[in-house]
PDB file of C-alpha atoms in Angstrom:
ATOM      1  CA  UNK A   1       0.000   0.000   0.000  1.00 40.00           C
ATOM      2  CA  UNK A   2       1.469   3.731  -0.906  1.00 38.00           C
ATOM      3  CA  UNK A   3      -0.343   6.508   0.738  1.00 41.00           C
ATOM      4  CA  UNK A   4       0.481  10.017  -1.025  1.00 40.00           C
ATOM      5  CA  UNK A   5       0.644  12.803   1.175  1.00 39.00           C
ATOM      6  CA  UNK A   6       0.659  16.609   0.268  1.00 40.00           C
ATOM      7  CA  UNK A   7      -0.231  18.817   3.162  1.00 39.00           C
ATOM      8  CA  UNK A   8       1.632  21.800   5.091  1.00 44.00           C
ATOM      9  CA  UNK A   9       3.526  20.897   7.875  1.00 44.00           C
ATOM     10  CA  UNK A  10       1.404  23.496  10.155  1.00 44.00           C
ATOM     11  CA  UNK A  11      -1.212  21.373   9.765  1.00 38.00           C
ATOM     12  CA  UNK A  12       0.252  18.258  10.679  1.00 43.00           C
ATOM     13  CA  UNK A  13      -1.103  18.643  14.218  1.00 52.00           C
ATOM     14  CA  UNK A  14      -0.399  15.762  17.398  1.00 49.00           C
ATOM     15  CA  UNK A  15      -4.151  14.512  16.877  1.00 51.00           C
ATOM     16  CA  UNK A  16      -3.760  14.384  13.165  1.00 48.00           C
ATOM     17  CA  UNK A  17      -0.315  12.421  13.420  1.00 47.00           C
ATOM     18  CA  UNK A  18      -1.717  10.096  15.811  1.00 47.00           C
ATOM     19  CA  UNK A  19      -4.524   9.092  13.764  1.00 47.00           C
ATOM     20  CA  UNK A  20      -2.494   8.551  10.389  1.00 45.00           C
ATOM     21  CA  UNK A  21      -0.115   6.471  12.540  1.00 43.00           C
ATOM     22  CA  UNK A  22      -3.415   4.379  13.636  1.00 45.00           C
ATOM     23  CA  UNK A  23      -4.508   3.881  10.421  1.00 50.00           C
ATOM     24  CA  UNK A  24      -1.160   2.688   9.052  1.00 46.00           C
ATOM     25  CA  UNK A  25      -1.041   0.193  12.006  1.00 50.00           C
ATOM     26  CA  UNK A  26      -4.963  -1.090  10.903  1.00 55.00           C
ATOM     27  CA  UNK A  27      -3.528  -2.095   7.971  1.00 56.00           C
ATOM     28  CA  UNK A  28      -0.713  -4.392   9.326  1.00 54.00           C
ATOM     29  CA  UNK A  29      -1.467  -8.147   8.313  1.00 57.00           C
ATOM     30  CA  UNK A  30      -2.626 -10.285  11.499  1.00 55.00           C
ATOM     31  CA  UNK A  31      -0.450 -13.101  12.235  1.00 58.00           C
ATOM     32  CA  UNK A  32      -2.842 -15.778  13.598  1.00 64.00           C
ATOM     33  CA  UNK A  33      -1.763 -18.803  15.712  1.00 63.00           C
ATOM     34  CA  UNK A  34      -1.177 -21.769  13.694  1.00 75.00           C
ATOM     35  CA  UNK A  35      -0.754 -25.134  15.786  1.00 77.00           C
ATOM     36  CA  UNK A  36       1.822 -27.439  15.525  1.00 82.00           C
ATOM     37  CA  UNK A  37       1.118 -31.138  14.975  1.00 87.00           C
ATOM     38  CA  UNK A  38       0.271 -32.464  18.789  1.00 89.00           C
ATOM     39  CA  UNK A  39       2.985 -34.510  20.007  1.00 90.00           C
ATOM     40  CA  UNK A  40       2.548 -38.068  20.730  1.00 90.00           C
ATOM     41  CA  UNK A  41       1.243 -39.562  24.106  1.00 93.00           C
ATOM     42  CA  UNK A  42       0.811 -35.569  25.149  1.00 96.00           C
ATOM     43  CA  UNK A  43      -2.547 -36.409  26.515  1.00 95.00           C
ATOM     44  CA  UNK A  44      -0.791 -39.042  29.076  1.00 96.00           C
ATOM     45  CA  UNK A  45       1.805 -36.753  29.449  1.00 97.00           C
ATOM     46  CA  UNK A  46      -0.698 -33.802  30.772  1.00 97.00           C
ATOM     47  CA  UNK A  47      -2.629 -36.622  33.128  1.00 96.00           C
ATOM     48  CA  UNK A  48       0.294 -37.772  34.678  1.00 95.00           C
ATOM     49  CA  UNK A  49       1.580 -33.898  35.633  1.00 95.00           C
ATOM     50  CA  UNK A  50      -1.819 -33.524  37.250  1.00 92.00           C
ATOM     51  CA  UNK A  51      -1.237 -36.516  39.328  1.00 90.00           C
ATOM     52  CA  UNK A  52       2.241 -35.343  39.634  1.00 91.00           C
ATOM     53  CA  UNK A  53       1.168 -31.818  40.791  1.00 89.00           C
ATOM     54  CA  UNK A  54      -0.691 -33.781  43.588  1.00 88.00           C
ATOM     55  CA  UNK A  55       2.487 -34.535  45.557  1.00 91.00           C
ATOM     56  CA  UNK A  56       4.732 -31.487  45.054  1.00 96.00           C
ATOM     57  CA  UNK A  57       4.060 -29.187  48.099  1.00 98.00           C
ATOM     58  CA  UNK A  58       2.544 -31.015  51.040  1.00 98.00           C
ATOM     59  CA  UNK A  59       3.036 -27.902  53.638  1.00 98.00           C
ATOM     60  CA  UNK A  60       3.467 -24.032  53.501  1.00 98.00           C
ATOM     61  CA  UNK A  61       4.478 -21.179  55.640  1.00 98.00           C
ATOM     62  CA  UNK A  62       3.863 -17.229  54.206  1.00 97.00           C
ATOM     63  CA  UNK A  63       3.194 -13.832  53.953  1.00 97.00           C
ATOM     64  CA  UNK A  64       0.407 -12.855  51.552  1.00 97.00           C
ATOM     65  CA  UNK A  65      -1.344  -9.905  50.215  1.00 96.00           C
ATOM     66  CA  UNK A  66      -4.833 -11.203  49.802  1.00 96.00           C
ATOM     67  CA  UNK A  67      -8.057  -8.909  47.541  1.00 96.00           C
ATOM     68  CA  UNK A  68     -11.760 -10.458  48.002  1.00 95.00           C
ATOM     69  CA  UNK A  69     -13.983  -8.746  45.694  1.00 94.00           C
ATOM     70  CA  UNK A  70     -17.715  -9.412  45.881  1.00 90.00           C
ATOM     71  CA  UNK A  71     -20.879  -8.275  44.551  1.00 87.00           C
ATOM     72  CA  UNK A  72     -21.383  -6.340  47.933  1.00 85.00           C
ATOM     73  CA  UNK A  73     -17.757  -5.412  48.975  1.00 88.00           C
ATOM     74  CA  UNK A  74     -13.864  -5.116  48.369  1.00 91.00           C
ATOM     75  CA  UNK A  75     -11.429  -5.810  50.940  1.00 91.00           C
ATOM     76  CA  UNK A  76      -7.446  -6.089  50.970  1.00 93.00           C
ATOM     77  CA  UNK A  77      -5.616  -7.486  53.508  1.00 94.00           C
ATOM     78  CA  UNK A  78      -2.299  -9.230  54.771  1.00 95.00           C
ATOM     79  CA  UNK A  79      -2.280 -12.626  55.863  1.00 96.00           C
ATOM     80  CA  UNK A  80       0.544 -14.842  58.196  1.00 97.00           C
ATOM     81  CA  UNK A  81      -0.540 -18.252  56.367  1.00 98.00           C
ATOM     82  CA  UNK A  82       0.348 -21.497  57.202  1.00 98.00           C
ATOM     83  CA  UNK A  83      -1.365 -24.647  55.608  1.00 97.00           C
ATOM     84  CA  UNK A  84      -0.271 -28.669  55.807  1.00 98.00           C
ATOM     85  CA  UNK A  85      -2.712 -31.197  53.958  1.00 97.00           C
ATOM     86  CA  UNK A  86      -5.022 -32.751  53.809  1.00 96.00           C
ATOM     87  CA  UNK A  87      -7.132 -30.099  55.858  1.00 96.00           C
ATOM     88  CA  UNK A  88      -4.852 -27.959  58.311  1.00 98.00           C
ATOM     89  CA  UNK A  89      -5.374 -24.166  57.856  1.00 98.00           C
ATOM     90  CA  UNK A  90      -4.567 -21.248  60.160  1.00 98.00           C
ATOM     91  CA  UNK A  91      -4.050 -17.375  59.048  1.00 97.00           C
ATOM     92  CA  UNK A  92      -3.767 -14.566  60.830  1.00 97.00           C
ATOM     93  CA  UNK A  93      -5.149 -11.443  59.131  1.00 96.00           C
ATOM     94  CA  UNK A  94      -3.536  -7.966  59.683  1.00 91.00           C
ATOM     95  CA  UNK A  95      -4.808  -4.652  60.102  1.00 80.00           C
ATOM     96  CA  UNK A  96      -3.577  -1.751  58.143  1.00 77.00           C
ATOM     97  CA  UNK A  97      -1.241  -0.550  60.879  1.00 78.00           C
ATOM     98  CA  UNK A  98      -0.044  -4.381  61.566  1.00 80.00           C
ATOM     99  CA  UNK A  99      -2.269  -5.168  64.763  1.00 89.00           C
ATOM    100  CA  UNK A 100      -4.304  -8.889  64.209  1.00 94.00           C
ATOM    101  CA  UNK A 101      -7.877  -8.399  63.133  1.00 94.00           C
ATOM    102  CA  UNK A 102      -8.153 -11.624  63.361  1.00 97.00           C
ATOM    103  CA  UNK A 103      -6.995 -15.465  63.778  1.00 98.00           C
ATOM    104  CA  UNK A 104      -8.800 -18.573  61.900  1.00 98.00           C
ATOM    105  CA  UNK A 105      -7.665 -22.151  62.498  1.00 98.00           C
ATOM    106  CA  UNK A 106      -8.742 -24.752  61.278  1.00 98.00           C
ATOM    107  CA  UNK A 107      -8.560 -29.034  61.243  1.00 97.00           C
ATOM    108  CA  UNK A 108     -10.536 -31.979  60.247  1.00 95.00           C
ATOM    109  CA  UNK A 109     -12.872 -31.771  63.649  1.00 95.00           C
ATOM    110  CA  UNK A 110     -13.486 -27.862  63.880  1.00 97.00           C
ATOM    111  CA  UNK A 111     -12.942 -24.465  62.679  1.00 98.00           C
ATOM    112  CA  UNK A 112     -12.055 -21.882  65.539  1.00 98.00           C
ATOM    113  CA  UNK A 113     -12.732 -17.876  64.883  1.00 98.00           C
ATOM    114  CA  UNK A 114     -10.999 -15.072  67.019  1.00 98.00           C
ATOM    115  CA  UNK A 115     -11.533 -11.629  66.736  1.00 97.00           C
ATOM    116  CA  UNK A 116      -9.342  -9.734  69.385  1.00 95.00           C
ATOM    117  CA  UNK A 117     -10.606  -5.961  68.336  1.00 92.00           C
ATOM    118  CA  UNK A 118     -14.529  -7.530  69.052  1.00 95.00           C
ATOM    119  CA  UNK A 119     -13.527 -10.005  71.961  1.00 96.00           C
ATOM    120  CA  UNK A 120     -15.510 -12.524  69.932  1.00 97.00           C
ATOM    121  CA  UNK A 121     -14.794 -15.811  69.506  1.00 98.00           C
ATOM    122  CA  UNK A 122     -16.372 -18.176  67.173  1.00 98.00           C
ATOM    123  CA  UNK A 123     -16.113 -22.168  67.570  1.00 98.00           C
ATOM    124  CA  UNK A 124     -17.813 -24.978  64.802  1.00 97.00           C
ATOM    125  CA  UNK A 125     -17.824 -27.178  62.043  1.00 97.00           C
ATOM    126  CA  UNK A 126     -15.119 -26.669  59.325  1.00 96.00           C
ATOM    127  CA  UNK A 127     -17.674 -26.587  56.424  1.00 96.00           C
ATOM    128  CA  UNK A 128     -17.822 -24.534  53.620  1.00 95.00           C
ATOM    129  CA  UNK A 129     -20.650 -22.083  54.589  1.00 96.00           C
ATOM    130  CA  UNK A 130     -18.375 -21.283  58.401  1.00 96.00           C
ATOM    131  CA  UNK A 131     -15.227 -20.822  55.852  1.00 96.00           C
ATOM    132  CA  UNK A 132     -17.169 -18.474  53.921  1.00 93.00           C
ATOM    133  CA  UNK A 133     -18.615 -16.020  56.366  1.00 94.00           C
ATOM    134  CA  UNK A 134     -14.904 -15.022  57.321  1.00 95.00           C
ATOM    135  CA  UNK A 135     -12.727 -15.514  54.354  1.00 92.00           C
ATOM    136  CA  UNK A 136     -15.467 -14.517  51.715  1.00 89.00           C
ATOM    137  CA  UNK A 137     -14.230 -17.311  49.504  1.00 91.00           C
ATOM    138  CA  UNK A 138     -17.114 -20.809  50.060  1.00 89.00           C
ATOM    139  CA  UNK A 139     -14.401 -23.429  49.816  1.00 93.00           C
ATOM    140  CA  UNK A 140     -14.355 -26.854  51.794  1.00 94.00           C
ATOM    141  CA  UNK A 141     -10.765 -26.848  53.910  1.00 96.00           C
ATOM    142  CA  UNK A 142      -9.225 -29.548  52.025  1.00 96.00           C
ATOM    143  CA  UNK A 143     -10.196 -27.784  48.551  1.00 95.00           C
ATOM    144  CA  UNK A 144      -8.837 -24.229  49.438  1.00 96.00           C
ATOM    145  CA  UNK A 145      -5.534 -26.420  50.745  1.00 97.00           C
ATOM    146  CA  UNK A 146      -5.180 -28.324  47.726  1.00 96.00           C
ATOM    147  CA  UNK A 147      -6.197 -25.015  45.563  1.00 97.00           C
ATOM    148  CA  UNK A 148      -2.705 -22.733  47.620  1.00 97.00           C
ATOM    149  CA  UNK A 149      -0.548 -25.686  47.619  1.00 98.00           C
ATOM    150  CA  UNK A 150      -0.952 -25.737  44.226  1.00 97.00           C
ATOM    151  CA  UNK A 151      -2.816 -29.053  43.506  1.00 96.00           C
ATOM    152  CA  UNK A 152      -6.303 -28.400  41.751  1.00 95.00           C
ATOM    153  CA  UNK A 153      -9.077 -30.936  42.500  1.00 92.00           C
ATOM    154  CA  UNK A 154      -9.914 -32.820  39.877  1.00 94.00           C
ATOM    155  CA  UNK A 155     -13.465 -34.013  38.527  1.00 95.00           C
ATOM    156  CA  UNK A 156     -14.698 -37.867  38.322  1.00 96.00           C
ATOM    157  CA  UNK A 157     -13.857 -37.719  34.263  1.00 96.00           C
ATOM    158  CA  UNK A 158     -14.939 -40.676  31.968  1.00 96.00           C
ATOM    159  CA  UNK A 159     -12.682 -39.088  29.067  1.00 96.00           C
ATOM    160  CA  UNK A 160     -10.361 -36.900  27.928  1.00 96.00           C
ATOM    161  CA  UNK A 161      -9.533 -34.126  24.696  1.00 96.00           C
ATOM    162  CA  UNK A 162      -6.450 -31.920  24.402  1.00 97.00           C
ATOM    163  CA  UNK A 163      -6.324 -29.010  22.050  1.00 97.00           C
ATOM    164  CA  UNK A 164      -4.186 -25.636  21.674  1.00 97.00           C
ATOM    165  CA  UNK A 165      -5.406 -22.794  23.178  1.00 96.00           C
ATOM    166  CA  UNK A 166      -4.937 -19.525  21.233  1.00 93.00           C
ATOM    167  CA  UNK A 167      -1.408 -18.650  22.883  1.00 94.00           C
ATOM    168  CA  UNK A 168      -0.213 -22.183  22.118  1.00 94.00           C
ATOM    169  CA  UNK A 169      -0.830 -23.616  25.241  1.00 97.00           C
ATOM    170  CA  UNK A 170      -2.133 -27.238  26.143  1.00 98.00           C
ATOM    171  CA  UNK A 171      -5.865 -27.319  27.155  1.00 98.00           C
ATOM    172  CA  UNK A 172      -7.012 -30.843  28.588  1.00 98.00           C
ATOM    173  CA  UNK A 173     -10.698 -31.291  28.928  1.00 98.00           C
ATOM    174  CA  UNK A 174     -11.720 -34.125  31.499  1.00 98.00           C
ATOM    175  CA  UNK A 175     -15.439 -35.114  30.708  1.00 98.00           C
ATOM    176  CA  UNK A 176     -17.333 -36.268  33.929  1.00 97.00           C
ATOM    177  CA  UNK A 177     -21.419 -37.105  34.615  1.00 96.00           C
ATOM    178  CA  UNK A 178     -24.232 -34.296  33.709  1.00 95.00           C
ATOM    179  CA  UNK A 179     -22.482 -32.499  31.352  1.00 96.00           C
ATOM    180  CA  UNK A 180     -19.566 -31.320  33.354  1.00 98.00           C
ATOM    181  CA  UNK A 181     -16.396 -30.977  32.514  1.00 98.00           C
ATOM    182  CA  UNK A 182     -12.765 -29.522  33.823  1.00 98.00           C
ATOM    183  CA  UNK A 183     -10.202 -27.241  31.538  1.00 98.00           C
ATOM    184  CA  UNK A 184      -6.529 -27.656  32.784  1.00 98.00           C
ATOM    185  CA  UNK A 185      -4.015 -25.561  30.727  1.00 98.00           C
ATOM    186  CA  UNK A 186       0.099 -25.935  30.450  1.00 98.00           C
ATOM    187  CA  UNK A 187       2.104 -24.301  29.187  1.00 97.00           C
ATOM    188  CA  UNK A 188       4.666 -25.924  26.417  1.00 96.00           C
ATOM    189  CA  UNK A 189       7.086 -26.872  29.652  1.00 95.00           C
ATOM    190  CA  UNK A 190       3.856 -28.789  30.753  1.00 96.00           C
ATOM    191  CA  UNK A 191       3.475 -26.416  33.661  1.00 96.00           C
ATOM    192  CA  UNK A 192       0.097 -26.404  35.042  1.00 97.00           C
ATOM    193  CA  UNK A 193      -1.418 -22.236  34.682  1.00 98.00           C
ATOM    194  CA  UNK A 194      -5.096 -22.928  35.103  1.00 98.00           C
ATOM    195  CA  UNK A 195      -8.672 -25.156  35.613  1.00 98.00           C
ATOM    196  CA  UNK A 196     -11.899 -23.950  35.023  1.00 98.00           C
ATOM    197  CA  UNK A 197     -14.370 -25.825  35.932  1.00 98.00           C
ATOM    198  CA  UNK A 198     -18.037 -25.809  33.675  1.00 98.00           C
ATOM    199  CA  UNK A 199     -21.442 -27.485  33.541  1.00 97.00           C
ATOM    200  CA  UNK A 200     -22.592 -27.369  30.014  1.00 95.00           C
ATOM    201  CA  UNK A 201     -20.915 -23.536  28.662  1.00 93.00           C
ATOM    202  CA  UNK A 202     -21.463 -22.061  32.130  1.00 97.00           C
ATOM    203  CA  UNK A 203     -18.474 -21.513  33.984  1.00 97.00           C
ATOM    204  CA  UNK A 204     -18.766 -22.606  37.944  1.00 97.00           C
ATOM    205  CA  UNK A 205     -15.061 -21.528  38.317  1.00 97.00           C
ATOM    206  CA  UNK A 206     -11.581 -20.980  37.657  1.00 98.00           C
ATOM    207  CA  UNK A 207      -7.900 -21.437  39.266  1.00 98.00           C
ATOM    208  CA  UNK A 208      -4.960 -19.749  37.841  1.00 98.00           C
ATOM    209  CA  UNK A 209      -1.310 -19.982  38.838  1.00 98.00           C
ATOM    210  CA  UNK A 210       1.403 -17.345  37.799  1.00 98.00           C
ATOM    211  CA  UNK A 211       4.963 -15.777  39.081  1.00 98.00           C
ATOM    212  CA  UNK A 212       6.278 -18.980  39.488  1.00 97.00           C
ATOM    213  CA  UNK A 213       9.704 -19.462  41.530  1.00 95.00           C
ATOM    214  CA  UNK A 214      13.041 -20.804  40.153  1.00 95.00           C
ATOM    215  CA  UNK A 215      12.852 -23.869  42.491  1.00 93.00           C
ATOM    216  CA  UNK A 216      12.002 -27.362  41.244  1.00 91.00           C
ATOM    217  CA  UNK A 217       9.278 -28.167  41.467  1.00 93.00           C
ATOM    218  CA  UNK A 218       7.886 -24.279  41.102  1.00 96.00           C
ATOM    219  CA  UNK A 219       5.680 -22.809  43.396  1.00 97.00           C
ATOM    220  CA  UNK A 220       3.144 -20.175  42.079  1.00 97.00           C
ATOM    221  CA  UNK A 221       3.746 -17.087  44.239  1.00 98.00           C
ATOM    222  CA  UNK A 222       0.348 -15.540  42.569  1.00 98.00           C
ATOM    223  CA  UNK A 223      -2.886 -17.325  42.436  1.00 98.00           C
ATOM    224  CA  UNK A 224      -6.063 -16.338  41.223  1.00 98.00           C
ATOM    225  CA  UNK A 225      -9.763 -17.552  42.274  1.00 98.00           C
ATOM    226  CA  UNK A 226     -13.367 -16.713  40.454  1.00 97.00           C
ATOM    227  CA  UNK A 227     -16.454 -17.819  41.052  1.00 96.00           C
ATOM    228  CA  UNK A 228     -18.691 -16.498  38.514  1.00 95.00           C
ATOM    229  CA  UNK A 229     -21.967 -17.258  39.687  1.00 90.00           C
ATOM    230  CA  UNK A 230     -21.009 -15.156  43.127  1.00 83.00           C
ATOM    231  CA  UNK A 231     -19.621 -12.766  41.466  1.00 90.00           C
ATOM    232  CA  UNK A 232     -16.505 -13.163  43.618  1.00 94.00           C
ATOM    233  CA  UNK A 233     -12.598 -12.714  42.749  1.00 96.00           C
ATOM    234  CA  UNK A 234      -9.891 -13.045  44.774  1.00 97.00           C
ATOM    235  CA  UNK A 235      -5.845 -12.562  44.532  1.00 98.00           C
ATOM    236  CA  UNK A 236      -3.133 -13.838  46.793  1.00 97.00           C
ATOM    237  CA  UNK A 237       0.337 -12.740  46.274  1.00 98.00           C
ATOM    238  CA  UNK A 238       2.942 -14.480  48.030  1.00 97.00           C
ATOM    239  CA  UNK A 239       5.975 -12.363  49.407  1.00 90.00           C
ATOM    240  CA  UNK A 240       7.895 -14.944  51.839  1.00 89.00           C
ATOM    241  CA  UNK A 241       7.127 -18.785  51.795  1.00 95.00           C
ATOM    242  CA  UNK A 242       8.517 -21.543  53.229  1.00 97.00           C
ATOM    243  CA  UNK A 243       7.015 -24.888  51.842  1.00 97.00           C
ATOM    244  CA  UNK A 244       7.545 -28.497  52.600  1.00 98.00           C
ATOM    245  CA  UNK A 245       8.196 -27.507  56.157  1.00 97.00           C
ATOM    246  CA  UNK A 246       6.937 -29.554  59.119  1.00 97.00           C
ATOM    247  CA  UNK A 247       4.266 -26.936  61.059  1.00 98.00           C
ATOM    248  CA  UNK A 248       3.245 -28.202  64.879  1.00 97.00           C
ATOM    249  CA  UNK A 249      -0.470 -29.450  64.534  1.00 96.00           C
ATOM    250  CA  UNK A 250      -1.461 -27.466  67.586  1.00 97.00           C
ATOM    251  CA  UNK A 251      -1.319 -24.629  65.626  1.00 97.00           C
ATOM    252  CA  UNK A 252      -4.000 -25.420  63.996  1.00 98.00           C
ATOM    253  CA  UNK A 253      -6.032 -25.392  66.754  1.00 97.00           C
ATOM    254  CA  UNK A 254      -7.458 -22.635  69.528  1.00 97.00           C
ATOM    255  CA  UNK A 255      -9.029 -22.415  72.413  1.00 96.00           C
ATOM    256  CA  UNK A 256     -11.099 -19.266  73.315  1.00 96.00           C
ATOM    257  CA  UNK A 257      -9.280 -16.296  75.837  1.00 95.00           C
ATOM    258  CA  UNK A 258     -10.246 -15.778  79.302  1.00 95.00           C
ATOM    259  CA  UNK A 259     -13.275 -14.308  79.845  1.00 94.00           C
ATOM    260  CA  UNK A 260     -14.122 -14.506  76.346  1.00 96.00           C
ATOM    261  CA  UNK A 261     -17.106 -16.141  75.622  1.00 95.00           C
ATOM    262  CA  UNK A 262     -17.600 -19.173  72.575  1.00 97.00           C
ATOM    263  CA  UNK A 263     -20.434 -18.297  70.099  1.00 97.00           C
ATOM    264  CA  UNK A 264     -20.981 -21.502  68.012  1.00 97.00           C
ATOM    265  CA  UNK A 265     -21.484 -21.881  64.524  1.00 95.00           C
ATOM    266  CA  UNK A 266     -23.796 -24.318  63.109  1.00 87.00           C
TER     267      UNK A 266
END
């Protein structure tokens, strides 16, 4: 394409250059994605670094930055997290000027609840609905465990599809019952970035790692949660981990202060 221009250089204004530079850049050719012939046995490769993925990081000890976005609300916090599967989980959330606003532990038996600016302790079940009300995100234990230590649950599947995703990344599908189905995406390395999970075209929600470390195996120092029916996102960023560590059980359990009285939870 030659474009002739004749025009006085007064008039070649910023707005006016800007715009002739877009238009030259419309007409740029678009270089789509063309996959590669799949490699052999990559869809036994991709289950087997699930199952792989399962074992890597048993325990963790951290600092996070953690954002909960809701329909209703935004919060940001700071978080002392520590976490040992199957379904250990305690984290201490700061204030903005570093006092505790408050300490959640939990274990197979019972969540505990403490909120030391309220005096208010809470004391029941470790189901998803307690988990919710205080960390905004409706997760069983073991799931959110599995989901930080960087091991995504997988569905009952009956079979399996890989295909490239537009960036030239793996995509597995695993099929299950009732028309739902799991997305797990690697990158060329086979490193595990995301799972979605779907019923029919509707997506229930979605994992993604990123900001990997330079250990072996990696951990994912950002992870990112959404559950689009609950309109609910959420971030953690890792500063300062320690995984693989042994963590005393007792702390994930509490006891209520003196003088402070146990509400339960159902």
């Amino acid at each position: 394409m030659i474009v002739a221009l004749k025009m006085d250089r007064r008039l070649m204004r910023p707005g006016v250059f800007f715009l002739f530079l877009v238009f030259l850049a419309s007409c740029a050719p678009k270089v789509a994605f063309v996959p590669p012939p799949m490699p052999a046995n990559i869809e036994n490769s991709l289950l087997d670094r699930l199952q792989e993925s399962s074992g890597y990081f048993q325990s963790l000890k951290g600092l996070a930055k953690v954002q909960v976005s809701t329909r209703d609300r935004s919060i940001r916090v700071n978080q002392v997290v520590l976490l040992e599967k199957p379904c250990n989980l305690r984290t201490e959330v700061m204030g903005p000027f570093g006092q505790t606003y408050m300490v959640l532990a939990s274990n197979r038996e019972q969540l505990s609840v403490y909120l030391p600016h309220s005096a208010e302790f809470y004391e029941g079940k470790p189901s998803s609905e307690n988990l919710g009300k205080f960390l905004r995100l409706p997760f069983e234990v073991e799931d959110l465990v599995k989901i930080i230590l960087y091991q995504v649950p997988l569905v009952d599947f009956q079979r399996t599809e890989v295909s490239y995703t537009s960036e030239g990344n793996y995509r597995l599908t695993l099929y299950a019952e009732d028309q739902y189905s799991q997305e797990a995406v690697f990158n060329p390395d086979l490193r595990l970035l995301s799972s979605a999970y779907f019923r029919q075209a509707e997506k229930l929600l979605s994992v993604s790692y990123a900001d990997f470390d330079a250990n072996s195996p990696a951990f994912p120092h950002q992870i990112e949660v959404e559950i689009p029916a609950g309109q609910t996102q959420a971030e953690v960023s890792f500063s300062d981990i320690d995984v693989n560590i042994p963590i005393d059980h007792e702390r994930f359990k509490m006891t209520a202060p003196a003088g402070v009285a146990i509400k339960p939870l159902p």
